Coordinates of C-alpha atoms in Angstrom, one line a residue:
P30 CA -2.5 -18.8 4.6
H31 CA -3.0 -16.6 1.7
G32 CA -3.9 -17.3 -1.7
I33 CA -3.2 -15.9 -5.9
A34 CA -6.0 -14.1 -7.1
G35 CA -7.8 -16.3 -9.7
G36 CA -8.6 -19.4 -7.8
S37 CA -11.6 -20.9 -7.2
H38 CA -11.8 -19.5 -3.0
D39 CA -10.3 -16.5 -3.1
A40 CA -13.5 -14.5 -1.8
D41 CA -12.2 -16.8 1.5
Q42 CA -8.7 -15.8 1.4
P43 CA -7.5 -13.7 4.5
V44 CA -4.9 -12.1 2.3
L45 CA -4.9 -12.7 -1.3
L46 CA -2.1 -11.7 -4.0
T47 CA -3.4 -10.0 -7.0
T48 CA -1.4 -7.8 -9.4
G49 CA -5.2 -5.9 -10.1
A50 CA -7.4 -4.3 -8.1
G51 CA -11.0 -5.2 -6.8
A52 CA -10.1 -7.9 -5.4
A53 CA -12.5 -10.4 -4.3
N54 CA -12.1 -11.0 -0.6
A55 CA -13.3 -7.3 0.1
P56 CA -10.2 -6.3 1.4
A57 CA -9.6 -3.4 5.0
C58 CA -6.1 -3.1 4.0
L59 CA -4.1 -2.3 0.8
M60 CA -0.3 -3.5 0.4
A61 CA 1.3 -2.1 -2.3
V62 CA 5.1 -3.4 -3.1
H63 CA 7.6 -2.7 -6.0
G64 CA 6.2 0.5 -6.9
A65 CA 2.7 -0.7 -7.7
A66 CA 0.2 1.9 -8.7
V67 CA -2.1 3.1 -6.0
T68 CA -5.1 5.7 -6.5
A69 CA -6.8 8.2 -4.2
D70 CA -10.2 5.4 -5.2
E71 CA -8.5 2.7 -3.8
V72 CA -7.2 4.0 -0.9
S73 CA -10.9 5.0 0.7
E74 CA -12.4 2.0 -0.1
M75 CA -9.3 0.5 2.7
A76 CA -9.2 1.4 6.8
R77 CA -5.6 1.3 6.0
T78 CA -3.1 1.1 2.7
C79 CA 0.7 0.6 2.9
I80 CA 2.7 1.6 0.4
L81 CA 6.4 -0.2 0.9
F82 CA 9.7 0.6 -0.7
D83 CA 13.5 0.1 -0.3
G84 CA 14.7 3.0 1.7
L85 CA 17.8 2.4 0.1
D86 CA 16.9 2.0 -3.0
A87 CA 17.5 6.0 -4.6
A88 CA 14.6 5.1 -7.3
A89 CA 12.4 3.3 -5.1
V90 CA 12.4 6.7 -2.8
A91 CA 11.9 8.8 -5.6
H92 CA 8.8 6.8 -6.6
A93 CA 7.8 6.8 -2.9
R94 CA 7.4 10.6 -3.2
T95 CA 5.8 11.1 -6.2
Q96 CA 3.3 8.7 -5.2
W97 CA 2.7 10.5 -1.4
K98 CA 2.4 13.6 -3.6
A99 CA -0.1 13.0 -5.7
L100 CA -2.3 10.9 -3.1
T101 CA -2.2 14.2 -0.6
D102 CA -3.0 16.3 -3.4
A103 CA -6.3 14.1 -3.6
G104 CA -7.0 14.6 0.1
C105 CA -5.9 11.1 0.8
A106 CA -4.6 11.4 4.5
A107 CA -1.1 9.9 4.7
Q108 CA 1.7 9.2 7.6
Y109 CA 5.4 8.2 7.0
W110 CA 7.1 5.5 9.2
A111 CA 10.8 4.6 8.9
Q112 CA 12.5 2.5 10.6
D113 CA 14.9 4.1 13.8
G114 CA 17.2 2.6 16.1
G115 CA 15.8 -0.8 15.5
R116 CA 12.3 1.0 15.8
W117 CA 9.6 1.9 13.7
A118 CA 9.0 5.9 14.4
M119 CA 6.6 8.5 12.0
K120 CA 8.5 10.5 10.2
A121 CA 6.1 13.0 8.5
Q122 CA 2.3 13.5 8.7
K123 CA -0.2 15.4 6.1

């Protein structure tokens, strides 16, 4: 089950879809897609932050690398995972 931000029961949603910051359901995990901006402050507020991107899209990969650099330069810990032979494998950690 999930809700879209702006509904009357946002705080009760286990998954809340939003395009903005400050989700009413007090999430422990932020999943950013399609190049959505993620700040170091947002990362520090979450137990886990996932930046999902299409590894076959050169522009998406370039943007994800820019995000990685900005967030790690700001002191955020980061791991890069990729599919490898049908399994997920950690490729980098900082």
